[in-house]
Tab-separated table of C-alpha atoms in Angstrom:
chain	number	residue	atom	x	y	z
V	1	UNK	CA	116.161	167.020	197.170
V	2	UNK	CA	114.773	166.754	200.619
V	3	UNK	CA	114.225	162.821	201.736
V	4	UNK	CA	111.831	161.965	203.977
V	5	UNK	CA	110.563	158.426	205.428
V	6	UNK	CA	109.072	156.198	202.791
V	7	UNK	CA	111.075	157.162	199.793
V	8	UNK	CA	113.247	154.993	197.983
V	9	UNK	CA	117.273	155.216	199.201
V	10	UNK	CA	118.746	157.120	196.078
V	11	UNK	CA	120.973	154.988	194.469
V	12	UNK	CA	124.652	154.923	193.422
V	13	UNK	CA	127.777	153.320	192.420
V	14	UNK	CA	130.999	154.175	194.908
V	15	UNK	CA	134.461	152.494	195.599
V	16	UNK	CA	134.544	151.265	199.165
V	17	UNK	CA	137.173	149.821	201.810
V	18	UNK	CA	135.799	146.671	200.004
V	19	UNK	CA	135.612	147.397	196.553
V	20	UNK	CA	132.871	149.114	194.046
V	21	UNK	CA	129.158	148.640	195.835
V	22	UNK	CA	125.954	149.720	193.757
V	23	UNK	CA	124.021	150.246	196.909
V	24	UNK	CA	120.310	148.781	195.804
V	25	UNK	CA	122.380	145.533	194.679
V	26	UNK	CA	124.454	145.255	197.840
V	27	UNK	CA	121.207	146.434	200.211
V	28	UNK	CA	119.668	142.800	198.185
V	29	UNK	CA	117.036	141.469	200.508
V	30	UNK	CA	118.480	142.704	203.945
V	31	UNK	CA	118.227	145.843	206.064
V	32	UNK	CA	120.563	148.447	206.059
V	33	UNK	CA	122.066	150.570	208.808
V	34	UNK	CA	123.514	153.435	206.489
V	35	UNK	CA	125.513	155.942	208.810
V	36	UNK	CA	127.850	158.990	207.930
V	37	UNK	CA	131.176	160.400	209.570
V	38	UNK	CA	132.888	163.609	209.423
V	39	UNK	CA	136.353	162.380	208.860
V	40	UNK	CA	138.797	159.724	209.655
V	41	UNK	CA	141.250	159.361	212.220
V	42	UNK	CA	138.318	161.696	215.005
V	43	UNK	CA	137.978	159.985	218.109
V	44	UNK	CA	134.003	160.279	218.580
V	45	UNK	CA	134.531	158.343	214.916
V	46	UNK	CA	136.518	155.457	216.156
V	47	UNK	CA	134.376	154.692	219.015
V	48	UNK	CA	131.179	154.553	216.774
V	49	UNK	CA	133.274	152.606	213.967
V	50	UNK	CA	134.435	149.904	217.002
V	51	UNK	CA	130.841	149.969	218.559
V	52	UNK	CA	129.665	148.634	215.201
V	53	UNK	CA	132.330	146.845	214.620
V	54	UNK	CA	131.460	145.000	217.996
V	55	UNK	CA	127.896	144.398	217.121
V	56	UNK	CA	128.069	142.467	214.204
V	57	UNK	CA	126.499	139.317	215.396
V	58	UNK	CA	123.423	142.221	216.400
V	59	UNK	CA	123.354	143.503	212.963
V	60	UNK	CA	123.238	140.254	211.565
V	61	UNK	CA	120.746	138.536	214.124
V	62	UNK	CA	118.187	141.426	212.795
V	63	UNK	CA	118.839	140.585	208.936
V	64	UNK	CA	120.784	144.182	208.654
V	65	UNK	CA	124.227	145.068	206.876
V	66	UNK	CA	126.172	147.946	207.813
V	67	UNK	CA	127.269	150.941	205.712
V	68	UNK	CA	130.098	153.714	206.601
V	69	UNK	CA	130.480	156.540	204.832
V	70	UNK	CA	133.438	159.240	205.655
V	71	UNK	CA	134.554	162.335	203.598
V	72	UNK	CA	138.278	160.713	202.816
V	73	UNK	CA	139.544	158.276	200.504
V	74	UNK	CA	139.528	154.041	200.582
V	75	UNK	CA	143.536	154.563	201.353
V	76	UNK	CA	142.979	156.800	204.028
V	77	UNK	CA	140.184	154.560	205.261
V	78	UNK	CA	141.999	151.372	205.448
V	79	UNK	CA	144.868	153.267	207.182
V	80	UNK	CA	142.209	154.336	210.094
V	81	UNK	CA	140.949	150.390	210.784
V	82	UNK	CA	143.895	149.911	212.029
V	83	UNK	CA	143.268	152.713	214.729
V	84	UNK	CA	140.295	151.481	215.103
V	85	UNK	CA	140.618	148.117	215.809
V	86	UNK	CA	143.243	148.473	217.969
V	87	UNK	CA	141.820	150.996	220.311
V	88	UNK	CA	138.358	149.648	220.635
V	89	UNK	CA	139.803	146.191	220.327
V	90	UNK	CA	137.575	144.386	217.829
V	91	UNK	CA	137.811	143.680	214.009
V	92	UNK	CA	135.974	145.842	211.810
V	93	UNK	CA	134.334	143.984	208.869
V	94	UNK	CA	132.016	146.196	207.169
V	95	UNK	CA	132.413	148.189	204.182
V	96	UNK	CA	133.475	152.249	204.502
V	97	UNK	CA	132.435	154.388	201.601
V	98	UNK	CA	135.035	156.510	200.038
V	99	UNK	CA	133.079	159.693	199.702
V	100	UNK	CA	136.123	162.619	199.563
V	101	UNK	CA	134.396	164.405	196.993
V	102	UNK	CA	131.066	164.534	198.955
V	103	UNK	CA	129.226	163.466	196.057
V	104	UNK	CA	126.914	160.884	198.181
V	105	UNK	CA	127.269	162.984	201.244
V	106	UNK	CA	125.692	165.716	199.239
V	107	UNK	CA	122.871	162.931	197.620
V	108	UNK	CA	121.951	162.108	201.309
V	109	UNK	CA	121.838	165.733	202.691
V	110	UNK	CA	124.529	164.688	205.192
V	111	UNK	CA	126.684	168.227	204.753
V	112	UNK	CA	125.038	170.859	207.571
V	113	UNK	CA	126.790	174.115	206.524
V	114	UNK	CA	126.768	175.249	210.478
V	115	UNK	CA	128.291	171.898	210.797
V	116	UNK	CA	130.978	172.048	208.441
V	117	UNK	CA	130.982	172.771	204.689
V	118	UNK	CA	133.218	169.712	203.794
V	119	UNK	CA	132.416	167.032	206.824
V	120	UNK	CA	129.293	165.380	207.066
V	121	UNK	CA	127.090	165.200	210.266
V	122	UNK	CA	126.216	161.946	212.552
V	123	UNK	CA	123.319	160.724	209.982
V	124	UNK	CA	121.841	157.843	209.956
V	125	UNK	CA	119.584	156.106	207.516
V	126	UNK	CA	117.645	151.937	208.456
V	127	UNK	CA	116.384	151.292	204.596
V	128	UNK	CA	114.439	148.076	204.705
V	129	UNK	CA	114.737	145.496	202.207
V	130	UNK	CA	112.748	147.040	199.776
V	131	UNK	CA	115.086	150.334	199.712
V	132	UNK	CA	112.655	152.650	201.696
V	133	UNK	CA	113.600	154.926	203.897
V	134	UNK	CA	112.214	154.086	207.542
V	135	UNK	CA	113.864	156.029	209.971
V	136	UNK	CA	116.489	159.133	210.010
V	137	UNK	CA	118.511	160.415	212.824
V	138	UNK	CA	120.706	162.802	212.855
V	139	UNK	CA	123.705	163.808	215.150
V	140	UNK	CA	125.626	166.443	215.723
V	141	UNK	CA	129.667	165.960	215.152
V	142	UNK	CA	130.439	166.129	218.811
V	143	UNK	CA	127.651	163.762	220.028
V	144	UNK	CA	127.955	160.197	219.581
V	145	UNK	CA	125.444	157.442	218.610
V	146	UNK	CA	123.338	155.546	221.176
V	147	UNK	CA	123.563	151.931	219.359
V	148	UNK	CA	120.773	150.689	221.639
V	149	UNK	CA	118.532	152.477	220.157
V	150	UNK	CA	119.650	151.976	217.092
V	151	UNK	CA	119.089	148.251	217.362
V	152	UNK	CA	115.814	148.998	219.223
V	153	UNK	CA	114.522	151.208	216.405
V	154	UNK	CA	115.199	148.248	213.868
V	155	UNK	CA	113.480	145.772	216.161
V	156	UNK	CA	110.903	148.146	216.502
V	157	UNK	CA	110.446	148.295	212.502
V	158	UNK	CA	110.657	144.478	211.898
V	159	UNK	CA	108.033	143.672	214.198
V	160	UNK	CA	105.619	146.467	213.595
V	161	UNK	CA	105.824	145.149	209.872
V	162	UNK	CA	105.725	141.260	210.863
V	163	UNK	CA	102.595	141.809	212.791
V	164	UNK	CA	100.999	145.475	211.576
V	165	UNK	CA	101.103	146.760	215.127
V	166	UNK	CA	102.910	150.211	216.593
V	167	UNK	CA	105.051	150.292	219.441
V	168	UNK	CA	104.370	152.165	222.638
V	169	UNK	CA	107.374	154.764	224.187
V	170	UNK	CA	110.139	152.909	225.388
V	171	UNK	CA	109.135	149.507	223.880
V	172	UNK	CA	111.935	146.744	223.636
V	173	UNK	CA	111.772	143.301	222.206
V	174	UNK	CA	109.334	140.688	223.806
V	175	UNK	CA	107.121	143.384	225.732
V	176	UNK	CA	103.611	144.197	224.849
V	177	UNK	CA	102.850	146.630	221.346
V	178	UNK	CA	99.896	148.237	220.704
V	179	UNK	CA	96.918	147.183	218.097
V	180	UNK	CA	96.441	150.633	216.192
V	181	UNK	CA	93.050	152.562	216.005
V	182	UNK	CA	92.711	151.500	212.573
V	183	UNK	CA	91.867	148.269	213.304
V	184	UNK	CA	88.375	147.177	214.444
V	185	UNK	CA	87.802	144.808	217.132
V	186	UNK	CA	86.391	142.548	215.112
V	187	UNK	CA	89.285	142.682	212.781
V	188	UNK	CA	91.959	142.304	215.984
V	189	UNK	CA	90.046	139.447	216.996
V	190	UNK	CA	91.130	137.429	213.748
V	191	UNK	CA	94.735	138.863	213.703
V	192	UNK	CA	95.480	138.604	217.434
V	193	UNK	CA	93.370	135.561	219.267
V	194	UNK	CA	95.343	135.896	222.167
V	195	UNK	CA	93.810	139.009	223.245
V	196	UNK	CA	94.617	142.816	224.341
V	197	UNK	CA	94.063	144.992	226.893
V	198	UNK	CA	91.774	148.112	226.310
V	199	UNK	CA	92.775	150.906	228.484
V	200	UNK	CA	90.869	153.053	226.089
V	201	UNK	CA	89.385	152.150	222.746
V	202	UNK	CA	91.954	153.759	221.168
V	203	UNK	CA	94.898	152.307	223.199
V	204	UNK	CA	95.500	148.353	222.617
V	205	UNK	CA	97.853	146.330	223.931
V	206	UNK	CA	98.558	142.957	223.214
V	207	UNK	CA	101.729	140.102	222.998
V	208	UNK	CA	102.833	139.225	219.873
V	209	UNK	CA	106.089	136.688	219.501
């Protein structure tokens, strides 16, 4: 099964650092930043564990819950927290998914065999409230996550769906986003009264709070 943007997160059931999850009923009405490890106790690992760990009020100002998954066990897990929050000095307070038989690693294409045939790569996976798929990245073992742009990407996604606009290259929260071509100018009149700027008639920009 190949997933691609717009399908529905497959679902499961799976024991976590903080119990038994059934993802769809945990996601509930929030975001999700769903990301995958290759194994515990790997330094590039525990940095992106305590980077997470450190953004919590981030995660939470954007409506989003956080999701680990690594290819060992809960007690094996719980055992690497502790690393974790002592060397990147923070408390980590998200759940980790057990995955040691690589049953959901397998479900979310996260094994690369040039990778490794038992780790799983850097993936990551922002399902939106209604458990689509919106965006995928995915990073090689040896490269770590830029967390900006995670949190830029999700910003990105909430307001292009609050306001059914795009965002241009580069965008960040509170600059200008683009009307798309799709939409007439009469049409952007009634959805955006304060105006745009037409560079071309196919490239809108306009404010939107």
């Amino acid at each position: 099964m190949t997933l691609h943007l717009g399908d529905t997160a497959p679902d499961f059931e799976i024991e976590t650092t903080e119990g038994t999850i059934k993802f769809h009923d945990w996601i509930a009405d929030s975001w999700c930043f769903f990301f995958s490890h290759p194994a515990d106790f790997t330094p590039v690992c525990t940095t992106e564990m305590g980077r997470t760990a450190q953004l919590a009020d981030e995660f939470e100002a954007r409506n989003t819950k956080r999701l680990g998954l690594s290819t060992d066990t809960v007690g094996e897990h719980v055992k690497w927290i502790e690393d974790v929050n002592d060397t990147q000095h923070t408390s980590l307070d998200f759940p980790i998914v057990a995955d040691a038989d690589l049953r959901i690693a397998k479900l979310y294409e996260m094994i690369h065999p040039e990778e490794s045939d038992t780790a799983a790569v850097r993936s990551v996976f922002i399902i939106d409230p209604d458990k689509k798929i919106r965006l995928t990245m995915t990073y090689p073992m040896a490269v770590g996550r830029n967390f900006d742009e995670i949190l830029r990407a999700i910003d990105a996604l909430q307001v292009g769906d609050a306001n059914s606009v795009a965002t241009p290259a580069d965008w960040t929260k509170g600059e200008n986003v683009i009307i798309p071509p799709t939409v007439s100018n009469e049409e952007a009149q009634k959805r955006f009264p304060q105006g745009w700027d037409e560079q071309r008639p196919y490239l809108r920009l306009t404010h939107v709070s």
